[in-house]
Coordinates of C-alpha atoms in Angstrom, one line a residue:
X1 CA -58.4 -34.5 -26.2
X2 CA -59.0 -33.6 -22.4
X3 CA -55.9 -33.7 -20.0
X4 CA -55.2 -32.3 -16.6
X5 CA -53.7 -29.3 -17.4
X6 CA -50.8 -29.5 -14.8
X7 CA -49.9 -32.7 -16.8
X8 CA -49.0 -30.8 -19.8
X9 CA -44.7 -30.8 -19.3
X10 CA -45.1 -34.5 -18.7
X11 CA -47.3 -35.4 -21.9
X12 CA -45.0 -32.7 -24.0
X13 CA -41.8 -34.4 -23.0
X14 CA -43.3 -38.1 -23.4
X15 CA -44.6 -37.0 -26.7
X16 CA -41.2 -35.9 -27.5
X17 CA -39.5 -39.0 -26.9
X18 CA -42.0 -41.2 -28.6
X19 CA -41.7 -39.3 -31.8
X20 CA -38.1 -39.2 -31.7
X21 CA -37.8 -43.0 -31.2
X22 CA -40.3 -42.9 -34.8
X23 CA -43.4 -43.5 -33.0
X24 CA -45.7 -40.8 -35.7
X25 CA -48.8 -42.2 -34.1
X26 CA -50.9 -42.2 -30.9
X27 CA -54.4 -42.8 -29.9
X28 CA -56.7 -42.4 -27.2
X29 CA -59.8 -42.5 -25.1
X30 CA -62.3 -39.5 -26.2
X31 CA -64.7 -39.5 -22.6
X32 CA -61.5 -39.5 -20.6
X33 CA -59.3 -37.6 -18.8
X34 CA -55.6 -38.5 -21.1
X35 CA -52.5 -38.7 -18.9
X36 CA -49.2 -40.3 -19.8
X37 CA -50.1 -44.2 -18.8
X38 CA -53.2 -43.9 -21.2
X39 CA -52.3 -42.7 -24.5
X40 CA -50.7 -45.4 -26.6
X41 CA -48.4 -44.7 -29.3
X42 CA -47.7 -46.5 -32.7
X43 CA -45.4 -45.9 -35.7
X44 CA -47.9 -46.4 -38.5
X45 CA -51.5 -44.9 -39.2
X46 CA -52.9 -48.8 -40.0
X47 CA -51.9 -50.1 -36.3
X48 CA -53.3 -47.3 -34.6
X49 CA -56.2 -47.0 -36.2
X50 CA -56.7 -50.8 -35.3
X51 CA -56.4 -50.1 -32.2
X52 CA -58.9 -47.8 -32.3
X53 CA -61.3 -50.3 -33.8
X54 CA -60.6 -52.7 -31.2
X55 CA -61.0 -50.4 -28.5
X56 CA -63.8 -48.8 -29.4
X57 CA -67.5 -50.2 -28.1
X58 CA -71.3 -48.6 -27.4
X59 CA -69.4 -47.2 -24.3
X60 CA -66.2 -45.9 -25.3
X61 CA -64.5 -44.2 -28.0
X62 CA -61.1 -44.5 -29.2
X63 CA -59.2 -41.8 -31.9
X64 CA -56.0 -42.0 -33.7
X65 CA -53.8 -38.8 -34.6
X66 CA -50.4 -37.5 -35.5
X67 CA -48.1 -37.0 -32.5
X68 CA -46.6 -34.5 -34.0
X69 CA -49.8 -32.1 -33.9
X70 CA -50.0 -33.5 -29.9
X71 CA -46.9 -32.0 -29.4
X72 CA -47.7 -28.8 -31.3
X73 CA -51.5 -28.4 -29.2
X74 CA -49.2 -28.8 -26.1
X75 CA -46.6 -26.7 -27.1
X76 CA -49.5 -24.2 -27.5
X77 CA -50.0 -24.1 -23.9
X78 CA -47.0 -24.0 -22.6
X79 CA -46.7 -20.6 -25.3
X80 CA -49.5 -19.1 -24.3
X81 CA -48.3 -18.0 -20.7
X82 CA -51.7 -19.5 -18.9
X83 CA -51.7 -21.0 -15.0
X84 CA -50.5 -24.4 -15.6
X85 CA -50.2 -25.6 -11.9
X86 CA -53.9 -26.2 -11.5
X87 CA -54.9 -29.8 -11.1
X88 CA -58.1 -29.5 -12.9
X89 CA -59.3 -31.1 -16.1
X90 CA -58.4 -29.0 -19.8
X91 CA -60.1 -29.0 -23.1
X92 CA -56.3 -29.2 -25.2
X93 CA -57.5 -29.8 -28.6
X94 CA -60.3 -26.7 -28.3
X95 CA -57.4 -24.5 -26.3
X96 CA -54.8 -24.5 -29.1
X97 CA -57.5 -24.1 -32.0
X98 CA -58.6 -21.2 -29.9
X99 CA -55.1 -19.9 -29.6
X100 CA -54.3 -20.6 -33.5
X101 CA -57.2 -18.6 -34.5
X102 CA -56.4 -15.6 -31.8
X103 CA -52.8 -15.7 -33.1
X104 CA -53.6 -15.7 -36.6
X105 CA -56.1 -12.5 -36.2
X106 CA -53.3 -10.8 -34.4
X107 CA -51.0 -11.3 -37.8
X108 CA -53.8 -10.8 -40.1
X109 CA -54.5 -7.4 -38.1
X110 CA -50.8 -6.6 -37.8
X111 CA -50.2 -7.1 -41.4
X112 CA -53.1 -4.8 -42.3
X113 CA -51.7 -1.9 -40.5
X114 CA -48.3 -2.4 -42.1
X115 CA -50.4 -2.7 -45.4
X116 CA -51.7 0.0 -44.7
X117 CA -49.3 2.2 -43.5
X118 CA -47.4 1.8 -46.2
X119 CA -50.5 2.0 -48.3
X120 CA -50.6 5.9 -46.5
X121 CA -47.0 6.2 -47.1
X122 CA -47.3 5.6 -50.6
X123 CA -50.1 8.5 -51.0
X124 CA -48.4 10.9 -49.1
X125 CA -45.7 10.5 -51.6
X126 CA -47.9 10.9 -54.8
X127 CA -49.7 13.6 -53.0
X128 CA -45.8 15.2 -52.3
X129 CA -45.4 14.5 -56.3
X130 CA -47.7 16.0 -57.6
X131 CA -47.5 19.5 -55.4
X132 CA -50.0 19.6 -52.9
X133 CA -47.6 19.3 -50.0
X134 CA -47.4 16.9 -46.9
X135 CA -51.0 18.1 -44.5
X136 CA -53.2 15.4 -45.6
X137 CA -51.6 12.8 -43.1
X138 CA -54.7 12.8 -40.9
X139 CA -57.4 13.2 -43.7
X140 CA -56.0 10.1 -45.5
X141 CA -56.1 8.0 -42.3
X142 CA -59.5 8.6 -41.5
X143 CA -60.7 8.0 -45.1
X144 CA -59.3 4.7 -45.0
X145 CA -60.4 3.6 -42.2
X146 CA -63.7 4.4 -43.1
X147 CA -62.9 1.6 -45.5
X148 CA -65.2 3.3 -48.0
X149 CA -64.4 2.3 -52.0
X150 CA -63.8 5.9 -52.9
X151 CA -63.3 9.4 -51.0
X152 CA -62.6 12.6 -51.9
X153 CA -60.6 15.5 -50.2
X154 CA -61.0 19.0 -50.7
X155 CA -58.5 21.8 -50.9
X156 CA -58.6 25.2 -51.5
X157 CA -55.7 27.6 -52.4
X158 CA -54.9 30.9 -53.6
X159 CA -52.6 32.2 -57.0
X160 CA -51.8 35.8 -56.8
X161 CA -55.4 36.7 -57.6
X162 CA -56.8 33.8 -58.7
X163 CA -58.5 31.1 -56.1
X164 CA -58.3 27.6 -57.3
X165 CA -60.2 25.0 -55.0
X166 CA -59.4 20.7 -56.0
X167 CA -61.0 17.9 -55.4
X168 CA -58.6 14.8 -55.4
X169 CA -60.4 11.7 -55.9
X170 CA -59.1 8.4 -54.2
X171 CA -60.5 4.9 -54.8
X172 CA -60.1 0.9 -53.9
X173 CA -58.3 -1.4 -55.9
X174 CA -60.8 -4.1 -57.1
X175 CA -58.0 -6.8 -56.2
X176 CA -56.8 -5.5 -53.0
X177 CA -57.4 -3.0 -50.5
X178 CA -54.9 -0.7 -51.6
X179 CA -56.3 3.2 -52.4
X180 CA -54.8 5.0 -55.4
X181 CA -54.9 8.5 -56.2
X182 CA -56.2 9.1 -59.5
X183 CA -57.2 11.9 -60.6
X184 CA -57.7 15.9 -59.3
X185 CA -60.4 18.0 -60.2
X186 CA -59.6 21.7 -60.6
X187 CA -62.1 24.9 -60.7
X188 CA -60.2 28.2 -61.4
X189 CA -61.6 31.5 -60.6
X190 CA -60.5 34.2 -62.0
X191 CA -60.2 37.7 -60.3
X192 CA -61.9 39.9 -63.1
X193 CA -64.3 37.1 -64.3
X194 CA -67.6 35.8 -63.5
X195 CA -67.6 32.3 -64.8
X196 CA -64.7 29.9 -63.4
X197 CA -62.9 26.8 -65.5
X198 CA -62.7 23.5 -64.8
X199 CA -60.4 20.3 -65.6
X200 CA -59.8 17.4 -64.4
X201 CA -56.0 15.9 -64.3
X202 CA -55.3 11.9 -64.3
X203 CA -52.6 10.5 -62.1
X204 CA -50.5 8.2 -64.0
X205 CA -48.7 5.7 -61.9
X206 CA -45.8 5.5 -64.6
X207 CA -45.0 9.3 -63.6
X208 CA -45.3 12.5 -65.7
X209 CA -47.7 13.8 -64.4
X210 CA -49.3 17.6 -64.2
X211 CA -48.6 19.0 -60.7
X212 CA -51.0 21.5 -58.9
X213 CA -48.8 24.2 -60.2
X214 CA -48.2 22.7 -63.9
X215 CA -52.1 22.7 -64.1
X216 CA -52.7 26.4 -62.8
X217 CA -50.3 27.4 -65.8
X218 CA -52.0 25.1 -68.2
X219 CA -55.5 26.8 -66.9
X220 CA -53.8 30.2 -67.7
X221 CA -53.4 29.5 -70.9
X222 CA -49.6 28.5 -71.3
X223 CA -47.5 25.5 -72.0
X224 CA -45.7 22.9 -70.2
X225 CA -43.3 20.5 -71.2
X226 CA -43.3 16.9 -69.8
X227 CA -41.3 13.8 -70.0
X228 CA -43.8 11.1 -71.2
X229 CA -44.2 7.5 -72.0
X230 CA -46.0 6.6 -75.1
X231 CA -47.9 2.9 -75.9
X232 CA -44.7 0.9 -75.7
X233 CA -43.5 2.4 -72.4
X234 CA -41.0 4.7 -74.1
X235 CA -39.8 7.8 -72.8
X236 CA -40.5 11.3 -75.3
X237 CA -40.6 14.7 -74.3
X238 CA -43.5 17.5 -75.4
X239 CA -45.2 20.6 -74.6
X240 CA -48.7 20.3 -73.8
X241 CA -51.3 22.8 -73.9
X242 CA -54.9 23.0 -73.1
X243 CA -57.7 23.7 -76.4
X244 CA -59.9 25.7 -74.4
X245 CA -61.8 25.8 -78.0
X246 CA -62.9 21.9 -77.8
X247 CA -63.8 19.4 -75.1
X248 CA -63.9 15.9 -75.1
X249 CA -66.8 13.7 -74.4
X250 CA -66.2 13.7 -70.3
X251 CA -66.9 17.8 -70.3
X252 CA -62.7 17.9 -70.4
X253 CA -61.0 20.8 -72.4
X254 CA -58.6 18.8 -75.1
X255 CA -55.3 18.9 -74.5
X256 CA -52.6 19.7 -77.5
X257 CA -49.1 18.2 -77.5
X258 CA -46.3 19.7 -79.6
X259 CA -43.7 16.7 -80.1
X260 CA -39.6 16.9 -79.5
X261 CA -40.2 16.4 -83.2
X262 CA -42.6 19.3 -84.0
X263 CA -39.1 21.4 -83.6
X264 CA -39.1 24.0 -80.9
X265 CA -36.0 25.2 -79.5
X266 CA -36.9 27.3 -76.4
X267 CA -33.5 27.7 -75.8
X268 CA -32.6 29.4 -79.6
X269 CA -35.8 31.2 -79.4
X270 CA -35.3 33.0 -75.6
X271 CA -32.2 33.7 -76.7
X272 CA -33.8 35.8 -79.8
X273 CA -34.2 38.7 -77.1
X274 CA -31.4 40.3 -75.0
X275 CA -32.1 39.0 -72.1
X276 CA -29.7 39.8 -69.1
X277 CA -30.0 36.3 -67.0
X278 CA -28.9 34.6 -70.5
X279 CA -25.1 35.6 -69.6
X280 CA -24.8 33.7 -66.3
X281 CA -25.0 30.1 -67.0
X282 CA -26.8 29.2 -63.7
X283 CA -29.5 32.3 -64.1
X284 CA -30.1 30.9 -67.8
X285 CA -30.5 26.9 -66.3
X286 CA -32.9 28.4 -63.8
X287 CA -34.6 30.3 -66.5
X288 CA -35.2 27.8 -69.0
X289 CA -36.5 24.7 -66.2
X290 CA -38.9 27.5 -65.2
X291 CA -40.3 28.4 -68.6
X292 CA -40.7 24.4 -69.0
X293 CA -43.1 24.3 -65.8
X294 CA -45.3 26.9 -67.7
X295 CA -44.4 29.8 -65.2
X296 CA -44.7 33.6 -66.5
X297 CA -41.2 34.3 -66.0
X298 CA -40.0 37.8 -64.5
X299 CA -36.3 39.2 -66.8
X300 CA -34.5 41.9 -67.7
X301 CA -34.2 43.3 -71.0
X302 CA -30.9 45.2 -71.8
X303 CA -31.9 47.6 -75.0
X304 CA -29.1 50.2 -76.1
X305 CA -27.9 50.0 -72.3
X306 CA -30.7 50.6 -70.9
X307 CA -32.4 47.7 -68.3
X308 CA -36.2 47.0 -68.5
X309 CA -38.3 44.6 -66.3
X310 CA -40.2 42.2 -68.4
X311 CA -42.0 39.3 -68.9
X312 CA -41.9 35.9 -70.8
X313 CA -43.3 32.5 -71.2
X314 CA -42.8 29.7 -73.5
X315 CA -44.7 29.7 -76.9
X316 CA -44.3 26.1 -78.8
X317 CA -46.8 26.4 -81.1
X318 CA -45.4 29.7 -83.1
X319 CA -41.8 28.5 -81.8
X320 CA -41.4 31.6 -80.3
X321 CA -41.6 33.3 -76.5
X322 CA -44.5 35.1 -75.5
X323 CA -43.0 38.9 -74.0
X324 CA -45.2 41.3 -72.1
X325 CA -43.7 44.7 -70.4
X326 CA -43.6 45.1 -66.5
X327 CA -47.6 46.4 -66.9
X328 CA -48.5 42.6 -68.4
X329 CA -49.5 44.2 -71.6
X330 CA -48.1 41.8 -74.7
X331 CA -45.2 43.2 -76.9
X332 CA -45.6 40.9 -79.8
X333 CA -42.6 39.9 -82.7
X334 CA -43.8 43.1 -84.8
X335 CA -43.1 45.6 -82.3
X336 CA -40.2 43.7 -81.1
X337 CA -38.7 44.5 -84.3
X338 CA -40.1 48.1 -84.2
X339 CA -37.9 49.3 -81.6
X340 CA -35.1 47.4 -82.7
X341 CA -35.7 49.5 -86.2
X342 CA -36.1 52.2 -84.1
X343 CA -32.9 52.0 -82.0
X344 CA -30.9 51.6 -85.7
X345 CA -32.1 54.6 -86.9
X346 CA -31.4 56.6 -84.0
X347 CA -28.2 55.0 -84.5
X348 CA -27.6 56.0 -88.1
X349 CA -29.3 59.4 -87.5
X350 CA -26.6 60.2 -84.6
X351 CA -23.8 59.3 -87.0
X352 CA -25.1 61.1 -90.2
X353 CA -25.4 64.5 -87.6
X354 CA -21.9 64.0 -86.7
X355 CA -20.7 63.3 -90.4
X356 CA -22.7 66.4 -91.0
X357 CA -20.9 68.3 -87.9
X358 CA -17.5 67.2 -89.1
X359 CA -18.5 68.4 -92.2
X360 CA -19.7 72.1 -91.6
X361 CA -16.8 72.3 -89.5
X362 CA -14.2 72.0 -92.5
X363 CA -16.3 74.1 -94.9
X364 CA -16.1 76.7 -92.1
X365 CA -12.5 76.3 -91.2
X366 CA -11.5 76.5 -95.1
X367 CA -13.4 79.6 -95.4
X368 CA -11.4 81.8 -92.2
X369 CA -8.0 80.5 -93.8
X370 CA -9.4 82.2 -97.6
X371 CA -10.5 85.4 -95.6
X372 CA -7.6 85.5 -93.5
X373 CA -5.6 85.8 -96.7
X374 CA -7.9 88.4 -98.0
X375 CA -7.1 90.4 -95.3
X376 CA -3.6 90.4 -95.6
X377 CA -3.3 91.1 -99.5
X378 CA -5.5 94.4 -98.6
X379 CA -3.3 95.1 -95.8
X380 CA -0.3 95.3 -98.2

């Protein structure tokens, strides 16, 4: 339809009161410039399209449409903020498609950045999870935007002696455009040795999963105990630790899980040893939740009085703890039991000397009192 564009407040308001009055129809001349005393308005579809058909010869063409979606083209206009005072002839049907289809890129675009945005949210917040802290803000953006199906970040980091570079591994959903974090790569080096090891960690969406941290103590060689979800989505606790002896089909070291039904009690079994942070309830709480993180845990040993820095960390598959001096060399259950003997003895080998003491001391007390009556019979 082609109007003079300074006639759209008059054809928006007629338009108006037509349809209010139930008028649904209106028709009009295609080759010609529409202003309110040539558009013709009906209340049903049949008589305006046969007025159309009446109207309509080799020379001119008549069309029929809803006067509702006249009102919503001019309504268009007005919305659009464009110079309206012109007296100049006005494409209105191609004008508000034009708009439409602006206006619904704008959306589309604006609801792709909230997408995502919160899309980036959501991945800082896994990456927060799962201990690798809150600086990969910028290098998620721009791998998103990229728009690529998968990308990979790098990080490198630094245990005590040990240097432990990642690679986390991002890809596309296949039903959105949503990334996912789901897996990290890890490659361990070791200060005194040559060859490095490698595993990769799977990010669960349904949570327990193996931090940065959890995995450098599995890569050590400990254990870590996790709250998982089994088949049927419910909830069990374990240890878990890695088989560096076997390796599954994907070059992965097998993992080994010890059960809440396999029956270890880290609590009974740290509390084997005379461990000084045991007697304060919050220095035992803190003791214990680090243990279960796999951490080498620094305490104190009290033996016969005397304080010792040592070393533990948990042991589920013997049930036991794992206890190494303040030199990192292992003091296994034997020799746990050794100076234990030992301290016994000395015990008992203290209290035999005194008994032995007390003793000599009698024997040599009875014997002044028989030579001090000795004496005085040769006196007399």
């Amino acid at each position: 339809m082609t109007i003079n564009i300074n006639d759209v407040e008059i054809l928006l308001s007629l338009a108006e009161e037509f349809a209010e009055a139930g008028y649904a129809y209106s028709a009009f001349e295609m080759d010609r410039i529409c202003d309110a005393d040539n558009i013709e308005f009906f209340r049903n579809t049949w008589d305006a399209q046969e007025y159309c058909f009446i109207m309509t010869n080799d020379a001119d063409y008549f069309k029929s449409i809803t006067t509702e979606s006249l009102i919503n083209d001019l309504r268009v206009v007005l919305q659009s903020g464009i110079d309206i005072s012109q007296n100049e002839a006005f494409d209105l049907t191609g004008f508000a498609n034009r708009e439409r289809e602006r206006k619904e890129l704008l959306e589309n675009n604006l609801n792709i950045n909230i997408m995502n945005q919160k899309n980036l949210e959501y991945l800082k917040d896994q990456l927060k999870y799962t201990g690798f802290g809150e600086t990969f803000d910028q290098d998620l953006k721009e791998k998103m935007m990229q728009g690529e199906k998968e990308f990979k970040i790098m990080r490198e980091g630094v245990y005590g002696s040990d240097s432990m570079n990642t690679v986390l591994n991002f890809k596309k959903s296949d039903q959105s455009d949503m990334y996912f974090f789901n897996s990290y790569h890890v490659n361990l080096q070791k200060e005194n040795s040559k060859e490095s090891l490698e595993q990769t960690f799977y990010i669960n969406g349904s949570g327990g999963n193996i931090t940065l941290k959890e995995a450098y103590n599995l890569m050590e060689g400990r254990s870590v105990n996790k709250d998982l979800k089994n088949k049927d989505g419910e909830l069990y606790n374990c240890w878990i630790q890695i088989d560096f002896k076997n390796s599954d089909d994907g070059g992965n070291f097998k993992l080994n899980h010890y059960h809440q039904n396999y029956g270890y009690d880290l609590e009974a079994s740290v509390a084997k040893h005379s461990i000084k942070e045991l007697e304060t309830a919050k220095y035992k709480e803190d003791l214990l939740n680090s243990l279960k993180k796999g951490n080498l845990q620094s305490v104190t040993f009290v033996v016969g009085g005397v304080e010792s820095k040592m070393y533990i960390e948990a042991n589920p598959q013997f049930k036991t703890v794992k206890v190494f001096d303040e030199n990192m060399q292992r003091i296994n259950h034997r020799e746990s039991k050794d100076e234990k003997k030992s301290i016994l003895e000395n015990q008992s080998v203290s209290k035999e000397q005194k008994k032995n003491l007390d003793t000599n001391s009698d024997s040599s007390e009875s014997d002044n009192k028989k030579n001090s009556k000795k004496s005085k019979s040769h006196s007399i």
